[in-house]
Coordinates of C-alpha atoms in Angstrom, one line a residue:
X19 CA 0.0 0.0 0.0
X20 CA 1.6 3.5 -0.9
X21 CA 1.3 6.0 1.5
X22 CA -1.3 7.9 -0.4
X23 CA -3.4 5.1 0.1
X24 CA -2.4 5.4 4.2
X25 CA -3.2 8.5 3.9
X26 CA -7.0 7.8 3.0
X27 CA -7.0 4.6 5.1
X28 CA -6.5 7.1 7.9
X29 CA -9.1 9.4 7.7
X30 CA -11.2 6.5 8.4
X31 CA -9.5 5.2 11.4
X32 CA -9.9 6.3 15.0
X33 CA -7.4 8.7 15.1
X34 CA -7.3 12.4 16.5
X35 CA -7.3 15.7 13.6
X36 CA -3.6 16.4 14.7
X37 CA -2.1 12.8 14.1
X38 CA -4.4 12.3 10.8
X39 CA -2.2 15.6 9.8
X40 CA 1.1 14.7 10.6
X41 CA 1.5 11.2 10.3
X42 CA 1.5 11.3 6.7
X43 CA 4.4 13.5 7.0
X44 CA 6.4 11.5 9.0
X45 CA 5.5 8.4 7.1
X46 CA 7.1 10.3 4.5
X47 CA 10.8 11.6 6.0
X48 CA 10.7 7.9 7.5
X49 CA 10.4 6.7 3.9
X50 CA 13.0 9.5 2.6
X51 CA 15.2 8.0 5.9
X52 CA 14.9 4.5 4.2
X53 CA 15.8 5.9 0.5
X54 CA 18.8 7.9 2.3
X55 CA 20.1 5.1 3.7
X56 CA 19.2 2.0 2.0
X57 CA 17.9 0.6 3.9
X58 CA 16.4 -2.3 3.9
X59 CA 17.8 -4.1 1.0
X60 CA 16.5 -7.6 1.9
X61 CA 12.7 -6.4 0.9
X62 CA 13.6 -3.8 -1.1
X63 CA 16.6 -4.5 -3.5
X64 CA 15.8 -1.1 -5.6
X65 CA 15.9 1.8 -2.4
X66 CA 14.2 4.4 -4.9
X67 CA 10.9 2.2 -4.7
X68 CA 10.7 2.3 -1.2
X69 CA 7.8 5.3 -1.1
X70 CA 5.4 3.3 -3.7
X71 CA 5.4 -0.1 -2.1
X72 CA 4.7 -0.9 1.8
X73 CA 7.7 0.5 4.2
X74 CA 9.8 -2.3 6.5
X75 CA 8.8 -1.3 9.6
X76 CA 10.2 -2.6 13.2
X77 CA 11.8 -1.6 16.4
X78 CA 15.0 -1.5 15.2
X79 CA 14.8 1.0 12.3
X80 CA 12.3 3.2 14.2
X81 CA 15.3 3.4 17.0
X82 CA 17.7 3.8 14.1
X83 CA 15.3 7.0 12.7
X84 CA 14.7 8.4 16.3
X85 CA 18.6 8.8 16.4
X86 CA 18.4 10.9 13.3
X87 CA 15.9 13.1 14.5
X88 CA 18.0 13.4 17.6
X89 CA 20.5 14.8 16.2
X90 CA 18.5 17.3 13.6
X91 CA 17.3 18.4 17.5
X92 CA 13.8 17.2 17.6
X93 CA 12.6 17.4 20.4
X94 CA 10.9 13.8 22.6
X95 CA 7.4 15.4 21.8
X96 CA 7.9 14.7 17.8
X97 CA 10.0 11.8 18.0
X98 CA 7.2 10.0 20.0
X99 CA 4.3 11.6 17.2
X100 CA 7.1 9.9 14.9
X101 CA 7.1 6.5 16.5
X102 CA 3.3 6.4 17.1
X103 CA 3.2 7.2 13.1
X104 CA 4.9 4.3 12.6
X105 CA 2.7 2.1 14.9
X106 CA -0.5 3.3 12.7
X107 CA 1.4 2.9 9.4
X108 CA 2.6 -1.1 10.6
X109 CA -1.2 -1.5 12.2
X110 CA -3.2 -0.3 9.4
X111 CA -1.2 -1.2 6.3
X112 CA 0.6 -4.2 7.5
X113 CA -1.6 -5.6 9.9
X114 CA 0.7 -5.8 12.7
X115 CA 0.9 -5.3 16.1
X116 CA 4.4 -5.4 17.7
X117 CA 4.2 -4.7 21.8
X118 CA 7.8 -3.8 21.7
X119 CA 6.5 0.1 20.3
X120 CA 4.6 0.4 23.4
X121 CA 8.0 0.5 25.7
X122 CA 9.4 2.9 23.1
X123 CA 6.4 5.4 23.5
X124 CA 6.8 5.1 27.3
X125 CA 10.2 6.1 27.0
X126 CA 9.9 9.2 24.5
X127 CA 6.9 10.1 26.7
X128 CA 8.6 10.3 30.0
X129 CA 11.5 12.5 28.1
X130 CA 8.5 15.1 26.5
X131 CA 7.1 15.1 30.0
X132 CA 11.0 15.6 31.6
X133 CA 11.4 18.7 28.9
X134 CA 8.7 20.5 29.6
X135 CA 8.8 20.1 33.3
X136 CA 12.6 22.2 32.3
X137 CA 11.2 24.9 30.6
X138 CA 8.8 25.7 33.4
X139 CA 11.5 25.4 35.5
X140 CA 13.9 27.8 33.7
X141 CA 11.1 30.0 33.3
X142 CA 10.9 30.3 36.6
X143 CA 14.6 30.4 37.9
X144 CA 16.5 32.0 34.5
X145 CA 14.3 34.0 32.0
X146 CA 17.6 34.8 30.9
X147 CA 17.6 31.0 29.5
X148 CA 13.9 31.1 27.5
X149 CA 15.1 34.1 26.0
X150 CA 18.3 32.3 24.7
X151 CA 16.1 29.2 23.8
X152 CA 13.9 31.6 21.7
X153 CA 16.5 33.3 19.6
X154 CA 19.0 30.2 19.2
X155 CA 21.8 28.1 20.1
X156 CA 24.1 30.4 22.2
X157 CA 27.7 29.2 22.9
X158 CA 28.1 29.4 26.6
X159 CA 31.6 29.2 26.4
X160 CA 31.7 32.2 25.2
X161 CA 32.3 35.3 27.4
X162 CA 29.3 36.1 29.3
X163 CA 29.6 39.8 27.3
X164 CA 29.6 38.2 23.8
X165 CA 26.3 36.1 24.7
X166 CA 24.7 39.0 26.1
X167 CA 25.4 40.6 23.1
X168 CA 24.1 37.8 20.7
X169 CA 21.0 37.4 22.6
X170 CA 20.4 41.4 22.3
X171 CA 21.1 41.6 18.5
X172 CA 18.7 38.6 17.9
X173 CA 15.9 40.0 20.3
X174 CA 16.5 43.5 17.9
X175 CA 16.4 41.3 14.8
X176 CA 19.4 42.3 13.4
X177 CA 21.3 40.7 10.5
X178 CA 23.6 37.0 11.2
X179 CA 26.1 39.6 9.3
X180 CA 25.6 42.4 11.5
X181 CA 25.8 40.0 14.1
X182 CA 29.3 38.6 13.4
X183 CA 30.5 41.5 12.6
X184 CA 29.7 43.1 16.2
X185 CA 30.9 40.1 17.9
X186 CA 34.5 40.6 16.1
X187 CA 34.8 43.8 16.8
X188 CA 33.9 43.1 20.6
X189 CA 35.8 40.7 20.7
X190 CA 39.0 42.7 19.6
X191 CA 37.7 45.3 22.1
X192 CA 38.3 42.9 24.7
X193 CA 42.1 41.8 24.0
X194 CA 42.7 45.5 23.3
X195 CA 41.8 45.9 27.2
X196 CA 43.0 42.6 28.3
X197 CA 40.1 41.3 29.9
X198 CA 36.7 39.7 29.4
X199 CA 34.5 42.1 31.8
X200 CA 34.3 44.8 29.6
X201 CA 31.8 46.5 31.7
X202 CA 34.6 47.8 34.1
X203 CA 36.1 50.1 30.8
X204 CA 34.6 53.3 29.5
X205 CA 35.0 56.4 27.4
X206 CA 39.1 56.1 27.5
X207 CA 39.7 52.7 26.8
X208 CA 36.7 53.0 23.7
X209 CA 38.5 56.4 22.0
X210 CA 41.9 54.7 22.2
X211 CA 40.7 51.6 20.7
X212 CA 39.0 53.5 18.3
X213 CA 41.8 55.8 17.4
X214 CA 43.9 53.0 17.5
X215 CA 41.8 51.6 14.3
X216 CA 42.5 54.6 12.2
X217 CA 46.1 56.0 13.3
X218 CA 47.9 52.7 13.4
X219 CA 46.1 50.1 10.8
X220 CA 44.9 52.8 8.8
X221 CA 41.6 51.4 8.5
X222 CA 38.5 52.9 6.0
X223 CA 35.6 55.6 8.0
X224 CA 33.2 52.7 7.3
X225 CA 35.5 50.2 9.0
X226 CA 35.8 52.8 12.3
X227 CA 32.1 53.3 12.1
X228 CA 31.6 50.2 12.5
X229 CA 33.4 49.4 15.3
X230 CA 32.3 52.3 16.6
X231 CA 28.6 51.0 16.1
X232 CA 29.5 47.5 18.0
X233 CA 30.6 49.2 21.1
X234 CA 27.7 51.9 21.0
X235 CA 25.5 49.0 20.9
X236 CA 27.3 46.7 23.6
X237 CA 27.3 49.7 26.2
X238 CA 23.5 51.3 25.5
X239 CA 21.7 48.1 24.8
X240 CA 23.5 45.3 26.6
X241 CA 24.9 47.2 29.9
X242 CA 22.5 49.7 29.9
X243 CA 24.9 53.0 29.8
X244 CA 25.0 55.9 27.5
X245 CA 28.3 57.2 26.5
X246 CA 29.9 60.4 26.8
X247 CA 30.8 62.4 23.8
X248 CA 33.6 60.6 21.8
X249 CA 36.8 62.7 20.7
X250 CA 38.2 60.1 18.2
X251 CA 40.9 60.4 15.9
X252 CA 38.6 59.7 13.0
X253 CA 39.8 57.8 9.6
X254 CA 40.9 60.0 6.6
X255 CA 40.8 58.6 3.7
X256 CA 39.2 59.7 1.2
X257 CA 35.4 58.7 -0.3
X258 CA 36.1 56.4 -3.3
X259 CA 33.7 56.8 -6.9
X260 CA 31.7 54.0 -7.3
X261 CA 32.6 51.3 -10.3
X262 CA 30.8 51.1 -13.0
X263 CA 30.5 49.1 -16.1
X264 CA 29.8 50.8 -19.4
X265 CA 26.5 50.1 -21.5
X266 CA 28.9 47.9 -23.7
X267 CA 30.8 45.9 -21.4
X268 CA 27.3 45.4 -19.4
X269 CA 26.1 44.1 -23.0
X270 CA 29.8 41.9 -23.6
X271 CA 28.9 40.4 -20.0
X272 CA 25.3 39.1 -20.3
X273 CA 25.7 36.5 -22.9
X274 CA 28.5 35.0 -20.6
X275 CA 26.0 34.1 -17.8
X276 CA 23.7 31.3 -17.8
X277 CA 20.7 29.9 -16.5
X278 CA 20.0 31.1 -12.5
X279 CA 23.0 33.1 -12.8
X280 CA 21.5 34.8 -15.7
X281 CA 18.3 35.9 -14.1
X282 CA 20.4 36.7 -11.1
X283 CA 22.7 39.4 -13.3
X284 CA 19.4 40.8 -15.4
X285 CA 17.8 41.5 -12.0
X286 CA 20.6 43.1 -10.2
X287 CA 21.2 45.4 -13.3
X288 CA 17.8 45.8 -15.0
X289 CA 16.0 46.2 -11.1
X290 CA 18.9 47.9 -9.3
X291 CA 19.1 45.5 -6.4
X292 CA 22.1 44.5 -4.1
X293 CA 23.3 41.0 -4.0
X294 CA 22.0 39.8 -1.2
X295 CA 18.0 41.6 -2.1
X296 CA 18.4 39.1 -5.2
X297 CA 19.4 36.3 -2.5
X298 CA 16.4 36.8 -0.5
X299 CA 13.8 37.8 -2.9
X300 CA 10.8 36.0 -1.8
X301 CA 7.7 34.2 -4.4
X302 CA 5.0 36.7 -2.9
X303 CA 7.6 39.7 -3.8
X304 CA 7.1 39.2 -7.7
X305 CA 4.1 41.0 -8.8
X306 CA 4.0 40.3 -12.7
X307 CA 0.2 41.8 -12.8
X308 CA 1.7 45.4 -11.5
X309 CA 5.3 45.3 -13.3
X310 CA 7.6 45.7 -9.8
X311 CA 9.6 43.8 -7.3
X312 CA 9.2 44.3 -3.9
X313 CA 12.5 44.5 -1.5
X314 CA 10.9 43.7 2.3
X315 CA 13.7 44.3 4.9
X316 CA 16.4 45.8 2.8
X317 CA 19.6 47.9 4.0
X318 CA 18.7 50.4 6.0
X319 CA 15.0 48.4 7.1
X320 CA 12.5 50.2 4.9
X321 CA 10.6 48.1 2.3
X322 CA 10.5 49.6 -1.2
X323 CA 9.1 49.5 -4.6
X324 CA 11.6 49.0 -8.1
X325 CA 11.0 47.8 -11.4
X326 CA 10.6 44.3 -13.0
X327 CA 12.7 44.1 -16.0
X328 CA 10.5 42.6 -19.3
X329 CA 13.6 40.6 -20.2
X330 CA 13.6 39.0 -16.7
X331 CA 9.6 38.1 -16.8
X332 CA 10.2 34.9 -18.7
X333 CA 12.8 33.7 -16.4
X334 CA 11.4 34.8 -13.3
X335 CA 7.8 32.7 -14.2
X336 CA 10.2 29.5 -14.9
X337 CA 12.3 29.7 -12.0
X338 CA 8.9 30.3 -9.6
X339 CA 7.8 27.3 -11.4
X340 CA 11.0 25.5 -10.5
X341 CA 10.6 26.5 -7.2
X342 CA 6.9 25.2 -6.6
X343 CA 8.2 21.7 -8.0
X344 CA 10.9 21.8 -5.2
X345 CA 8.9 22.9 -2.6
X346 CA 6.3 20.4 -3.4
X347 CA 8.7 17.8 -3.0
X348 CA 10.4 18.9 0.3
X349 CA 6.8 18.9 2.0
X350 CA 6.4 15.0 0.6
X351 CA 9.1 14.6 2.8
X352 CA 8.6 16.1 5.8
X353 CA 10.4 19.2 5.2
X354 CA 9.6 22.5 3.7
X355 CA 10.2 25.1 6.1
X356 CA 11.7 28.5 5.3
X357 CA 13.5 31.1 7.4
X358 CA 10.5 33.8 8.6
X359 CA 11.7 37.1 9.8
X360 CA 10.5 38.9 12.9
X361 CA 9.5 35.5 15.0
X362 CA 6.5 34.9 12.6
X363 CA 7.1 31.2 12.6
X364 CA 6.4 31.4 16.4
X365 CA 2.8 34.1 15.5
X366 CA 1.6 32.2 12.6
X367 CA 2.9 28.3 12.8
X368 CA 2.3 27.0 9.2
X369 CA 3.4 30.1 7.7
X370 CA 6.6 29.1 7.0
X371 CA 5.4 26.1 4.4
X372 CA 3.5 28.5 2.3
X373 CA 4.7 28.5 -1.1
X374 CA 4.5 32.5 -1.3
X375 CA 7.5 32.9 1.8
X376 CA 9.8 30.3 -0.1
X377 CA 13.1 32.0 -1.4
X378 CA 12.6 32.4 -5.5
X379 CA 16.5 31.4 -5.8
X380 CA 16.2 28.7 -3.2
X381 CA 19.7 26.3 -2.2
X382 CA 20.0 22.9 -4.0
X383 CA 20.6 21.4 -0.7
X384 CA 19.4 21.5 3.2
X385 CA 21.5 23.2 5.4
X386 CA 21.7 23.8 9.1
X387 CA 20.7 27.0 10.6
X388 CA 23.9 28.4 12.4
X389 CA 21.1 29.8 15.0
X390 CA 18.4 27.3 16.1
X391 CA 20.1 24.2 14.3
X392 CA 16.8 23.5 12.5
X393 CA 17.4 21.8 8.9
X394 CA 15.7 23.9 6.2
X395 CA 16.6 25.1 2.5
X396 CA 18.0 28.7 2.5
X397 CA 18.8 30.2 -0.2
X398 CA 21.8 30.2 -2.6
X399 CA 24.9 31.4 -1.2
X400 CA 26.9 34.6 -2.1
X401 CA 29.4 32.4 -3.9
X402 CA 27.3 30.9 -6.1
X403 CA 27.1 34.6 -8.4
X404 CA 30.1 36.1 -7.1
X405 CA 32.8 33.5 -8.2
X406 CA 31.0 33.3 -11.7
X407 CA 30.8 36.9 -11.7
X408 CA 34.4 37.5 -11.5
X409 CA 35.2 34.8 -13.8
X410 CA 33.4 36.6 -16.9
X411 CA 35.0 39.8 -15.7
X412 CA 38.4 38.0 -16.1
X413 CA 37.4 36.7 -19.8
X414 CA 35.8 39.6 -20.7
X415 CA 39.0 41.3 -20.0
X416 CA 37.6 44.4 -18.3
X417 CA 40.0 45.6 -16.3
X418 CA 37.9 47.7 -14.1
X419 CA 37.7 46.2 -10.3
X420 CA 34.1 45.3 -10.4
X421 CA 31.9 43.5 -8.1
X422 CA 27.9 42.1 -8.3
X423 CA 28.0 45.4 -6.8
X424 CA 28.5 46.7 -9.4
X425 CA 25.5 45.9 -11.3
X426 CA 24.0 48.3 -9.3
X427 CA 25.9 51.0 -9.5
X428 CA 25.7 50.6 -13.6
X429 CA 21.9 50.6 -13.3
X430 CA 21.6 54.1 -11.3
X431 CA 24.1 55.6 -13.7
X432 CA 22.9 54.2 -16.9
X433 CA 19.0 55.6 -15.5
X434 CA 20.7 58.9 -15.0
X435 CA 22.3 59.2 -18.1
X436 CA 18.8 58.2 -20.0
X437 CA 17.2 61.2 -18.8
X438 CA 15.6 60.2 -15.6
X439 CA 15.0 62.1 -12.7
X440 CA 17.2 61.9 -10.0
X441 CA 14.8 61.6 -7.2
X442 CA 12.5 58.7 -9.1
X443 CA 16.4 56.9 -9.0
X444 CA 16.6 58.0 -5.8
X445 CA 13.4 55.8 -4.8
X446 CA 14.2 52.8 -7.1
X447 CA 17.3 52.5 -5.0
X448 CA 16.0 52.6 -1.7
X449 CA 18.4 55.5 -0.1
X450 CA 16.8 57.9 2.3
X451 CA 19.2 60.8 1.4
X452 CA 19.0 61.9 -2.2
X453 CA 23.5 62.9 -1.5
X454 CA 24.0 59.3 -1.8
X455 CA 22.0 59.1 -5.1
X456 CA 24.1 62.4 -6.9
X457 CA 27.3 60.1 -6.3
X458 CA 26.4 58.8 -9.2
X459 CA 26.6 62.0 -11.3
X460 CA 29.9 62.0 -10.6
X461 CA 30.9 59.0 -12.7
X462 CA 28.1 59.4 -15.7
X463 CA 28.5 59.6 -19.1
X464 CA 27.7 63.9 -19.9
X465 CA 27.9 64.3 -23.8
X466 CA 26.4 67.7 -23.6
X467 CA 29.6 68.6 -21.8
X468 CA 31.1 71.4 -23.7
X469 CA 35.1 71.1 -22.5
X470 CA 37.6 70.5 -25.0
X471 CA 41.2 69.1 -24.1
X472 CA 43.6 71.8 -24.0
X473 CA 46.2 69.9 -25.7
X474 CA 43.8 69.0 -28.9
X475 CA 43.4 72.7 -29.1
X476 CA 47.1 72.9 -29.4
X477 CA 47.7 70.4 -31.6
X478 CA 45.1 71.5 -34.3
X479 CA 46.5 74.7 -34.3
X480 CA 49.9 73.1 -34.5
X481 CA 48.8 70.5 -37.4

C-alpha cells in the first residue's frame, strides 16, 4: 500500500485531527530515511521504490530513525508523534501489532514530560535561559559579554552579518583591554581603541564606524549605559567613486552568464538590487500583474518599490515554477520550512510552508541553521554569483575592479544618463538621502559637456 493510500485509510481510522495531519508526513521523511540510507535491501533490493510499495517497519529501524531526528534536534514530543506514526502505518497497512512500540512510547513520553517540566523550571529560575532558547543556540563558552550581546542583537532582529560583525569587533575590544568584563572600561579605553583603528592600521571611515557601532551597541543596549561624547581620531581617507561598467561591457557580459546566474545578473542590473536583495527575494515579492519587485527588509529596514525588467519576466515565471516543483517535493518529505523574519514562525505556525515565503532562488541542498540548528533550505549562497561573476570579468577582459555590486551601481548611472529624474532613482534605489544618489553624477557619461582638451586645441593649431 503506498502511503497515499495510508493516507486515506487514515481518515477513516480512530485517530485524532492532529495525528491524521502529521503522520502522513512522518511516514514520508521515515520513507526518505529508508531511501537515504538504503535501507532495507532484503525487501527492497531497488531503495528508490521504497515510497510506492509498503515500508519495513520494526523496532530497530524506528530506534535507528529516532537517532536521526536526535541529532537534527527534535525534540521527545515529535519523535514520540514519529514513533506512534509508525505504529499506525505497521497497524493499518501491515496488519501488525508489535508490543515492543509500546515500551518505546513510554520512553519518548517520559523524556516530552522531563522537557517541559525544564522549561517551566527555567522560566521560573532564568528568563535569561527562555530568551536564549527563543532566539537560538548560544555558545556558553563564550564570554558572558559576547552572549549577552548575541542574545540582544537577535531579540533586535538584526542581521547574522551584522551580528558577526559586532561580535568581532567586541571581541578585539576585549584583548585590546586585556580582559573579558568589559563593563569595568569606559570612554578612554573605547576612543583609544577606536583611534587606534584609524592612526595605526589605517583602517576605512566605514571600518571605524563600524566598530564604533559595536561598542555603542554593547554599552547602550546590553549594559544599559550611555556614552559620553567621543573625541576620536577619525579615519581620513578619502570617499572612493563607485565602479561602473559601461553600457557595452554590461552588453559583452550578459551573454556570458547562464541559466539562475543569468536571471540573477538581469535582475541586479535591469531592477537595481544588491546582491544579497536578489538572494532573499521572496515568491509573494514578484508582482508580474503590477510590473515591480518588492525588496521587504532591505539595507537600512524600509521596504520599497523597483522595477521588474521585461527581459527578466520569462525567467522569473520558470524559475517560480522550479521553485513550486521543489517545494512540493520537500513537503512530501517532511520538510519544507523556510526562514520567517520577525519571529512569525512562532505568530503564525504554518506560515513558513506556504509556497509565497519560499526564497525564489532557493539552495540545492538542506543546510543547518547556524542559530536554532533546524534543517531547512536557504537560499543560494553569495558564492554561487560572485565567483561566476568574477570569472566573466576576467574573460571579458575588463580591467575595471568590479563586483555584483556593481550591477548596481551601472543601473543608477545608466537611468541617469537616460534622462531620468534623480529623485525617481533615488526611490528605485531605496536611499533615504537623495547625497548618496548624486554620487552617481559624478561617474556618468555627460555628452552635452562642452570642455575640450587643451592639448587637442594645441595640436590642431599646431597640425
Amino acid at each position: 500500500m503506498s502511503l497515499q493510500n495510508f493516507h486515506r485509510a487514515l481518515f477513516e481510522a480512530k485517530y485524532g485531527k492532529n495525528d491524521k495531519n502529521w503522520f502522513p508526513k512522518w511516514l514520508k521523511r521515515y520513507a526518505s530515511f529508508l531511501k537515504e540510507h538504503h535501507l532495507p535491501k532484503s525487501k527492497h533490493e531497488d531503495a528508490s521504490t521504497v515510497a510506492d510499495e509498503e515500508l519495513p517497519i520494526n523496532v530497530e529501524l524506528a530506534v535507528r530513525f529516532c537517532k536521526i531526528l536526535l541529532t537534527s534536534k527534535t525534540p521527545a514530543w515529535q519523535r514520540l508523534q514519529a514513533v506512534r506514526a509508525l505504529e499506525a502505518y505497521q497497524a493499518i497497512v501491515l496488519g501488525i501489532r508489535d508490543a515492543t512500540f509500546h515500551s518505546m512510547k513510554v520512553k519518548l513520553g517520559e523524556l516530552a514530560h522531563r522537557e517541559r517540566l525544564d522549561r517551566k523550571e527555567k522560566a521560573s529560575s532564568d528568563p535569561i535561559s527562555v530568551e536564549r532558547d527563543l532566539i537560538g543556540n548560544i555558545d556558553t563558552r563564550e564570554p558572558m559579554a559576547i552572549q549577552q550581546l548575541r542574545i540582544k542583537l537577535r531579540t533586535h532582529y538584526l542581521e547574522i552579518s551584522t551580528e558577526k560583525a559586532y561580535v568581532g569587533w567586541v571581541k578585539r575590544f576585549m584583548i585590546f583591554c586585556g580582559s573579558e568584563k568589559l563593563e569595568n572600561y569606559a570612554e578612554p579605553e573605547i576612543k583609544r581603541f577606536l583611534s587606534d583603528i584609524a592612526v595605526q592600521q589605517h583602517s576605512a571611515p566605514s571600518t571605524q564606524n563600524q566598530a564604533k557601532s559595536a561598542l555603542l551597541f554593547l554599552y547602550q543596549k546590553v549594559f544599559g549605559r550611555e556614552l559620553e561624547f567621543l573625541d576620536i581620531t577619525p579615519s581620513d581617507k578619502p570617499a572612493r567613486l563607485p565602479v561602473v561598467l559601461s553600457r557595452e561591457e554590461i552588453a559583452q557580459l550578459k551573454p556570458m552568464f547562464r541559466g539562475t546566474q543569468k536571471l540573477m545578473f538581469g535582475l541586479m542590473y535591469g531592477a537595481g538590487l544588491r546582491h544579497r536583495e536578489v538572494q532573499r527575494l521572496r515568491v509573494k515579492d514578484v508582482c508580474f500583474d503590477q510590473g515591480h519587485l518588492v525588496i521587504r527588509t532591505p539595507k537600512g529596514g524600509e521596504d520599497r518599490i523597483t522595477v521588474l525588467p521585461n527581459t527578466c519576466r520569462e525567467g522569473l515565471s520558470e524559475q517560480l515554477q522550479y521553485v513550486r516543483r521543489l517545494h512540493d517535493q520537500d513537503l512530501e518529505n517532511g520538510f519544507g520550512k523556510v526562514y520567517l523574519p520577525f519571529a512569525l514562525s512562532r505568530k503564525y505556525p504554518n506560515e513558513d510552508r506556504k509556497i509565497g515565503w519560499q526564497w525564489v532562488f532557493p539552495s540545492h541542498k538542506m543546510s543547518k541553521s547556524p542559530r536554532d540548528g533546524t534543517i531547512r533550505r536557504h537560499h543560494l549562497s553569495e558564492a554561487f554569483f560572485s565567483k561566476c561573476f568574477a570569472r566573466n570579468i576576467a574573460s571579458a577582459k575588463i580591467v575595471k575592479n568590479a563586483v555584483p555590486h556593481s550591477l548596481r551601481h551601472s543601473f543608477a548611472t545608466h537611468l541617469l544618463e537616460s534622462g531620468s529624474d534623480i529623485r525617481t532613482v533615488q526611490e528605485l534605489l531605496g536611499h533615504k538621502d537623495v547625497k548618496t544618489t548624486m554620487i552617481y553624477l559624478h561617474v556618468m557619461n555627460k555628452p552635452g559637456l562642452a570642455v575640450k582638451s587643451p592639448i587637442d586645441s594645441l595640436l590642431n593649431e599646431e597640425s
